[in-house]
Coordinates of C-alpha atoms in Angstrom, one line a residue:
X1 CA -33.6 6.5 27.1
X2 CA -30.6 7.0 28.4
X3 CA -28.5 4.2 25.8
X4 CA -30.5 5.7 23.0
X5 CA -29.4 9.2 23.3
X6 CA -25.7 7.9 23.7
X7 CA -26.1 5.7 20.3
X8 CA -26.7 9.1 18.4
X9 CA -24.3 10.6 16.1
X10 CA -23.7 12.0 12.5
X11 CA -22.0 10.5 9.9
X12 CA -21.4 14.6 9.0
X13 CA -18.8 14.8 11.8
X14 CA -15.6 13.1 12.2
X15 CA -16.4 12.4 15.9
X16 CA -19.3 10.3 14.0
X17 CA -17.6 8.9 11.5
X18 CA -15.2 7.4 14.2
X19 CA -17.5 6.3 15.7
X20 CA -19.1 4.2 12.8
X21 CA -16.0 2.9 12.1
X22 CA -14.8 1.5 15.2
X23 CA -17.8 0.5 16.9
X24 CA -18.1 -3.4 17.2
X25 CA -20.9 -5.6 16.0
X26 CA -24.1 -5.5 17.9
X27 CA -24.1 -8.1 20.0
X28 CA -27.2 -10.3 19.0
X29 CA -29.6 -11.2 21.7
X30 CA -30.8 -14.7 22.7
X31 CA -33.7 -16.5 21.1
X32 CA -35.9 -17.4 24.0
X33 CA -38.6 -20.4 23.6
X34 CA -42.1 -19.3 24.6
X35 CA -41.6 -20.9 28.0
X36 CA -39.0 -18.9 28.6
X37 CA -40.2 -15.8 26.8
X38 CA -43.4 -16.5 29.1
X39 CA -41.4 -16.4 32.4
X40 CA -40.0 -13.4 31.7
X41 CA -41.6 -10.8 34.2
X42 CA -43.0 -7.7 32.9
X43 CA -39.8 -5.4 33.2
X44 CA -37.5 -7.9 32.2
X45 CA -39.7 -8.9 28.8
X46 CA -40.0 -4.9 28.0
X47 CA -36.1 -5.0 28.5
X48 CA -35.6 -8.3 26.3
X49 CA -38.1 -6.6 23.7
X50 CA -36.3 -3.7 23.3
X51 CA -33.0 -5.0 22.8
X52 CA -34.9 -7.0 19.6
X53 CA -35.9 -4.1 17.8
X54 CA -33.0 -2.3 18.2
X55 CA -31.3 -5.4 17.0
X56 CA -33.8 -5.8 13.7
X57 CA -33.7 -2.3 13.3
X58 CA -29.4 -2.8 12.8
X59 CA -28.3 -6.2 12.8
X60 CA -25.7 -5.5 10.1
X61 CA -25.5 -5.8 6.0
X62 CA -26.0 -8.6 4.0
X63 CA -23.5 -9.1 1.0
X64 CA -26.0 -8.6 -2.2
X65 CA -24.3 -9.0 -5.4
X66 CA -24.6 -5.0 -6.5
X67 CA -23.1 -4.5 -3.0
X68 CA -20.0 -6.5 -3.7
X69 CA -19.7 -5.8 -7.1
X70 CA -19.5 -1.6 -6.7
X71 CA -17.3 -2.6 -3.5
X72 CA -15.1 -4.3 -6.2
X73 CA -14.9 -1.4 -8.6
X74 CA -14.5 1.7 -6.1
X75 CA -11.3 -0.1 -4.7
X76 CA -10.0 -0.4 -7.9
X77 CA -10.8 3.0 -8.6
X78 CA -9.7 4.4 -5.4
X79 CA -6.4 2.1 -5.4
X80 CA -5.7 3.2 -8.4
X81 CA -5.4 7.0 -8.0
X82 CA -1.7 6.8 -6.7
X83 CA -1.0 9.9 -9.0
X84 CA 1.1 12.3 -7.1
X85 CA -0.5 15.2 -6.3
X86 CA -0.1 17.7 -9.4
X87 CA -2.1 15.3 -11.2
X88 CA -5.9 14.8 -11.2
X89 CA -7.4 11.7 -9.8
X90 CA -10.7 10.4 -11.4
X91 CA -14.0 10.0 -9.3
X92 CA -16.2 7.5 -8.6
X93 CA -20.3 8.2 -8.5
X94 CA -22.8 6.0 -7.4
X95 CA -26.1 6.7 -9.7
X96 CA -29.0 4.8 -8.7
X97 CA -32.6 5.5 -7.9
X98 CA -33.6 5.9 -4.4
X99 CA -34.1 2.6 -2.3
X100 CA -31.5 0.9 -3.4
X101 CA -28.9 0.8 -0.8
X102 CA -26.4 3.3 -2.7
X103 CA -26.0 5.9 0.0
X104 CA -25.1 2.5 2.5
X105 CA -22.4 1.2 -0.1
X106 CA -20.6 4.2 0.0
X107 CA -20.2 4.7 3.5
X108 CA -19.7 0.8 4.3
X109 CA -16.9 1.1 1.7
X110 CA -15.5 4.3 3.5
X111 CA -15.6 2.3 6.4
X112 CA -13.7 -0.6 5.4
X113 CA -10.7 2.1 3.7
X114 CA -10.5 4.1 6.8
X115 CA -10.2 1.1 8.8
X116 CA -7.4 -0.7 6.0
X117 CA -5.7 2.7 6.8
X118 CA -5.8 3.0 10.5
X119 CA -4.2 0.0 10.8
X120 CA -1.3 0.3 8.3
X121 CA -0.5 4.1 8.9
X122 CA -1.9 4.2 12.7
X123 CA -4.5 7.3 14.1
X124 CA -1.3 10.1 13.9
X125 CA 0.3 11.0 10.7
X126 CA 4.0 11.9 10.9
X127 CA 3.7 15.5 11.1
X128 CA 1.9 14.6 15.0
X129 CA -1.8 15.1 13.0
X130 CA -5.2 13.3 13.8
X131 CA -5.2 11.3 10.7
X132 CA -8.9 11.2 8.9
X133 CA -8.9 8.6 6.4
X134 CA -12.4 9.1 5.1
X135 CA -14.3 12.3 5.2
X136 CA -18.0 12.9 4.6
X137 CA -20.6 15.4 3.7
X138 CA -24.3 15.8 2.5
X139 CA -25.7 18.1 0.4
X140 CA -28.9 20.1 0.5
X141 CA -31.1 21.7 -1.9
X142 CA -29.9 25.2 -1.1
X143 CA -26.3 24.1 -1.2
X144 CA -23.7 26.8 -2.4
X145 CA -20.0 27.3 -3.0
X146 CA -19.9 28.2 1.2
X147 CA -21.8 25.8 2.5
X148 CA -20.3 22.9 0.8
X149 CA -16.6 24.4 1.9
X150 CA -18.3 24.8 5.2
X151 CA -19.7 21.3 5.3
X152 CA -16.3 19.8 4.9
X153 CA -14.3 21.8 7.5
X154 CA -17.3 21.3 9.6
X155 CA -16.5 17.7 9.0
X156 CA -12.8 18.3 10.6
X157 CA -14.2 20.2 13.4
X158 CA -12.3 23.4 12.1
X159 CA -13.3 26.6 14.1
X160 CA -13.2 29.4 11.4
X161 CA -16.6 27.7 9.8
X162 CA -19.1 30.2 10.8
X163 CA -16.9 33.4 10.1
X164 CA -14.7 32.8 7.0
X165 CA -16.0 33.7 3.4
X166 CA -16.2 30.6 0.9
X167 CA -13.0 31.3 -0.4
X168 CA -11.0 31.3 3.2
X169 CA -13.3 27.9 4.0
X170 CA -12.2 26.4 0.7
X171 CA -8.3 27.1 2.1
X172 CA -9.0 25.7 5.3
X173 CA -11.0 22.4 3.8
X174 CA -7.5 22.0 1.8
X175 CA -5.5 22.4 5.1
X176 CA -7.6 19.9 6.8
X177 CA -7.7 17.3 4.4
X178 CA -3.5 17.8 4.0
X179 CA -3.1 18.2 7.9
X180 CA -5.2 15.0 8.8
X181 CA -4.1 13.0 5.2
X182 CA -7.4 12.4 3.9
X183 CA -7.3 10.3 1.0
X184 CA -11.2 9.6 0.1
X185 CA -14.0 12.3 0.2
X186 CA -18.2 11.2 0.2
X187 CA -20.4 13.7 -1.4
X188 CA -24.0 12.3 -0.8
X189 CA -27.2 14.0 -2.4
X190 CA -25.2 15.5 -5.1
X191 CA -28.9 15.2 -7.5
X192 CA -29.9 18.3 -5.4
X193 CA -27.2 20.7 -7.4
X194 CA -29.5 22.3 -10.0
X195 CA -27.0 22.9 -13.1
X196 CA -30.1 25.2 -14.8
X197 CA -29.2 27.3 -11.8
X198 CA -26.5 29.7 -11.5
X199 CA -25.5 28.6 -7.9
X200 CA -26.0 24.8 -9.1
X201 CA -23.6 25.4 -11.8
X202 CA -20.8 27.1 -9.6
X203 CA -21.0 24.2 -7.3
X204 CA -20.8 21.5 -9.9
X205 CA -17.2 23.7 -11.0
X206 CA -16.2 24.3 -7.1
X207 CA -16.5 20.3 -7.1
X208 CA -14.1 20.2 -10.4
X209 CA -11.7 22.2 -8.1
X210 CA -11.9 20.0 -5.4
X211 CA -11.2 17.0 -7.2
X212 CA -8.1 19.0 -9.2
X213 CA -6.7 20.4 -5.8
X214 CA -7.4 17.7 -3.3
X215 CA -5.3 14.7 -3.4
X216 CA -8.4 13.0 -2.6
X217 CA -10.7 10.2 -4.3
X218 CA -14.2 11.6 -4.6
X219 CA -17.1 8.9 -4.3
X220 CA -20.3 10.6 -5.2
X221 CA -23.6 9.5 -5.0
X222 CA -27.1 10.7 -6.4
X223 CA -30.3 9.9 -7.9
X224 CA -31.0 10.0 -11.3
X225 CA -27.4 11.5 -12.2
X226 CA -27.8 10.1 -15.9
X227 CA -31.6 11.2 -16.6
X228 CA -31.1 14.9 -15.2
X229 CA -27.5 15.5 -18.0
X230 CA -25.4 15.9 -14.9
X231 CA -22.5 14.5 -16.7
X232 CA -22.7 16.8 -19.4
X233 CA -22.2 19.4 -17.3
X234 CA -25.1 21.5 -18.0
X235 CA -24.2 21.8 -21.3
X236 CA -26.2 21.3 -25.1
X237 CA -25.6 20.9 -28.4
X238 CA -21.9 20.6 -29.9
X239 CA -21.1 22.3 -26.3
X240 CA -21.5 18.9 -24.7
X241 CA -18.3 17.3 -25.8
X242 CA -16.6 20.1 -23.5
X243 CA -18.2 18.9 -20.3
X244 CA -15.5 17.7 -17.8
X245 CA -17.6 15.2 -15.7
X246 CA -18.2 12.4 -18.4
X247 CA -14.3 12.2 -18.6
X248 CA -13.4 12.2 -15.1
X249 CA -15.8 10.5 -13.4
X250 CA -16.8 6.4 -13.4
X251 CA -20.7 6.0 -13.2
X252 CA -21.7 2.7 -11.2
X253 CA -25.0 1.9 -11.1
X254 CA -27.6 -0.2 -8.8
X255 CA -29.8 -2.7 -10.0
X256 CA -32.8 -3.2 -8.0
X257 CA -33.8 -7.1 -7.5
X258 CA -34.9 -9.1 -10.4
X259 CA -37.3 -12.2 -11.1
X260 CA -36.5 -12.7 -14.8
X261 CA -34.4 -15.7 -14.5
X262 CA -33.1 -18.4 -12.7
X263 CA -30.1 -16.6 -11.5
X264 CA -32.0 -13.6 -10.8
X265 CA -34.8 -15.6 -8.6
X266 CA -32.1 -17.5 -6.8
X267 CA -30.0 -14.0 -6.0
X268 CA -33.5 -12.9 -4.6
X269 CA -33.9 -16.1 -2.4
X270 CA -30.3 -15.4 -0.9
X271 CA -31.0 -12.3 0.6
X272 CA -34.0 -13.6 1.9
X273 CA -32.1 -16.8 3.8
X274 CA -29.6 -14.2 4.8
X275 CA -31.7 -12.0 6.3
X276 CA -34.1 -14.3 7.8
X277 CA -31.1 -16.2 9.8
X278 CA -31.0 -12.5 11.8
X279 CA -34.2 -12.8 13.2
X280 CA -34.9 -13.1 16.6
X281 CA -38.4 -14.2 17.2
X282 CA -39.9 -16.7 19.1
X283 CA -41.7 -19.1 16.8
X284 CA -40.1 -17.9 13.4
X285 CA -38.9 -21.1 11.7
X286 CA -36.2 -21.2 8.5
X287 CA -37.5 -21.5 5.5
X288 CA -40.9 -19.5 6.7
X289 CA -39.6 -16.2 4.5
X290 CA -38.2 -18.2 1.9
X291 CA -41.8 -19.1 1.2
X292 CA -43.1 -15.8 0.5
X293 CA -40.1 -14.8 -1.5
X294 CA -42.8 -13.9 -4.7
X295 CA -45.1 -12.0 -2.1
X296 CA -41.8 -10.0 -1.0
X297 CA -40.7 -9.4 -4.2
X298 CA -44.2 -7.5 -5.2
X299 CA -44.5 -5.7 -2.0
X300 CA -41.1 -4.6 -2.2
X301 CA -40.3 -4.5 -6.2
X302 CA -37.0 -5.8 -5.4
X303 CA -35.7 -2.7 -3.8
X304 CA -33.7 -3.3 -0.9
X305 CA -34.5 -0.3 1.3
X306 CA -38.3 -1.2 1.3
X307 CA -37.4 -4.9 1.7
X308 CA -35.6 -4.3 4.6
X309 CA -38.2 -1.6 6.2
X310 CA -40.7 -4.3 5.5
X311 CA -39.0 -6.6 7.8
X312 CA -37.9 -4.3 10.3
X313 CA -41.7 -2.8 10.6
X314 CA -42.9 -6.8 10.5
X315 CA -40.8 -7.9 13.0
X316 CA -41.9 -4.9 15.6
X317 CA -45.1 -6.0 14.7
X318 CA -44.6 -9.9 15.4
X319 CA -43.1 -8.9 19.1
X320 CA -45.6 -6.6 19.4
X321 CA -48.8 -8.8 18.8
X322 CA -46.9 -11.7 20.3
X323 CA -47.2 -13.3 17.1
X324 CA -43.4 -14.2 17.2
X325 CA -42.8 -15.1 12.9
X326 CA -43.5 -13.2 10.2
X327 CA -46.0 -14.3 8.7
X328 CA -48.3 -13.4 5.5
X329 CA -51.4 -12.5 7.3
X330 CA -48.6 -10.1 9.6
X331 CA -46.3 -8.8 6.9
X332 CA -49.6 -7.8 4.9
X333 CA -50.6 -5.4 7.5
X334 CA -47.3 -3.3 7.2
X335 CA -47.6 -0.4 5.3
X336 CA -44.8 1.0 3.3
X337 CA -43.2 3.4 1.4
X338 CA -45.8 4.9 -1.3
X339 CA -43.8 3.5 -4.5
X340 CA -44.1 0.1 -2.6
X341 CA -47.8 0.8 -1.8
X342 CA -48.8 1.7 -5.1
X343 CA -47.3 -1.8 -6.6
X344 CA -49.1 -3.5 -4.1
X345 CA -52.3 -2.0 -4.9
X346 CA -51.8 -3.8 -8.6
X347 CA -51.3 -7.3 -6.5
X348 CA -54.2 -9.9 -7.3
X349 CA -56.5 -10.9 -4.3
X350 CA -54.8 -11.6 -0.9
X351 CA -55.9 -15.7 -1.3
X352 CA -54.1 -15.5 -4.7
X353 CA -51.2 -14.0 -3.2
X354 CA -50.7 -16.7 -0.6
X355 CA -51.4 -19.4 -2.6
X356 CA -48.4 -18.0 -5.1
X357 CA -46.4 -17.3 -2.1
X358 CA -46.6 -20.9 -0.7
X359 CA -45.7 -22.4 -3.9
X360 CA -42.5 -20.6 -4.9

């Protein structure tokens, strides 16, 4: 219990954030036969079966096409704001429905900048500041102009965040981010600012004032931004050509997994031999996943965050049992999320299924 406490932290924090980016890969354990997997005694197979799920549970991201290509398109957008700082940078926001890996592509590509930074500028700006590359923060459903000032300085560990009014925490959160050199801000959850509401509408403008006063790049990311008007701003009528957002920010979208085509079907097949070249299990074979990749694709309707929680959940279940492979009798006894559920109560007959599944 004692390594799991220690592996705990929040992205919220820069202590954290730190920690995400400089932590090494997980080192990946060994794939015992079941000679040796039966020699094991019964502390030392506990041991070897815990460091399995912990590695299943985080054995790193595969490169999926919507992955790269938003990766591609926030570093254009965030290497290209090298305005100076009386003029306003655009923003990036990630607009996807939930499941699809957006919240993960933000942060991996905060990662990746606030290492590219580290090592050109080094951890100490020239004033004798912690540099902060990257800083991060998540909204709630009750979020208002203090608590997202108060989120950010939280962020920087500033010690005025409990006492100061929203206007003396939006002055510190701009002392911070010039202090420490900040040069890209992540605003997760921003779907839970209500614009119908007074206090979602003053946050939506406090944002606006960020992004003008901040000689930051703001990466946002949401559900549904498109379906719910948030680029308009609130706004109706003729009023909508005044709304800021639509001109200042750059929607990118994620596609969930597709099986209309050839290209499609082979993109879906590629995540499956990436993934299944991670698994550590006994008497799991290549090529055994690859088989079910139809099955997958209904149980999971090509949305990455239930593919992966299938696997995950499957392969605790193969170690487990001492089944060892994931399997279609084994992955069909994994429940899942309730979108993913509901699709698979509209799946033909379980000997239909496998049939299907063996022939793709």
């Amino acid at each position: 219990m004692k390594a799991l406490a220690s592996g705990l932290f929040s992205l919220s924090r820069k202590e954290g954030w730190r920690r995400f980016v400089d932590t090494p890969p997980r080192p990946r354990p060994d794939t015992l036969t079941r000679t040796q997997l039966n020699a094991l005694g019964w502390d030392a197979a506990d041991d070897y079966n815990d460091r399995r799920h912990d590695w299943h549970a985080n054995f790193g991201i595969v490169q999926t096409p919507q992955l790269t290509s938003i990766h591609e398109e926030l570093d254009q957008i965030v290497h290209s704001n090298r305005q100076d700082s009386d003029r306003i940078r655009s923003a990036a926001v990630i607009d996807a429905l939930p499941g699809l890996g957006k919240t993960t592509i933000a942060n991996l590509f905060g990662r990746d900048f606030d290492r590219a930074q580290m090592r050109r500028h080094g951890p100490v700006t020239e004033q004798g500041h912690e540099r902060v590359p990257v800083f991060r923060a998540g909204l709630t459903s009750n979020t208002t102009l203090r608590t997202l000032n108060r989120m950010i300085c939280e962020f920087y560990g500033h010690p005025a965040t409990d006492r100061a009014n929203a206007a003396a925490l939006a002055s510190h959160a701009l002392d911070c981010v010039l202090s420490c050199e900040t040069r890209v801000g992540i605003i997760d959850d921003i779907h839970f600012i209500d614009l119908a509401r007074r206090d979602g509408l003053a946050v939506s403008n406090h944002l606006k004032w960020l992004a003008n006063e901040l000689p930051v790049t703001f990466i946002y990311v949401g559900v549904g931004l498109a379906e719910r008007r948030f680029f308009a701003d609130g706004l109706t009528g003729k009023n909508t050509v005044l709304a800021q957002t639509a001109r200042r920010w750059t929607r990118l979208d994620v596609e969930p997994f597709h099986q209309e085509d050839a290209a499609s079907r082979r993109y879906w097949r590629s995540l499956i031999k990436s993934t299944e070249r991670q698994l550590v299990l006994t008497d799991h074979h290549p090529g055994m996943l690859v088989e079910l990749a139809d099955y997958l694709f209904e149980r999971t309707t090509g949305h990455i965050g239930s593919y992966f929680t299938l696997l995950v959940r499957g392969c605790y279940r193969a170690i487990r049992t001492g089944t060892e492979a994931l399997t279609h009798d084994l992955l069909d006894q994994v429940r899942l999320d309730e979108a993913s559920e509901q699709a698979r109560r509209r799946l033909p007959s379980p000997r239909g299924r496998q049939v299907r599944g063996a022939a793709s």
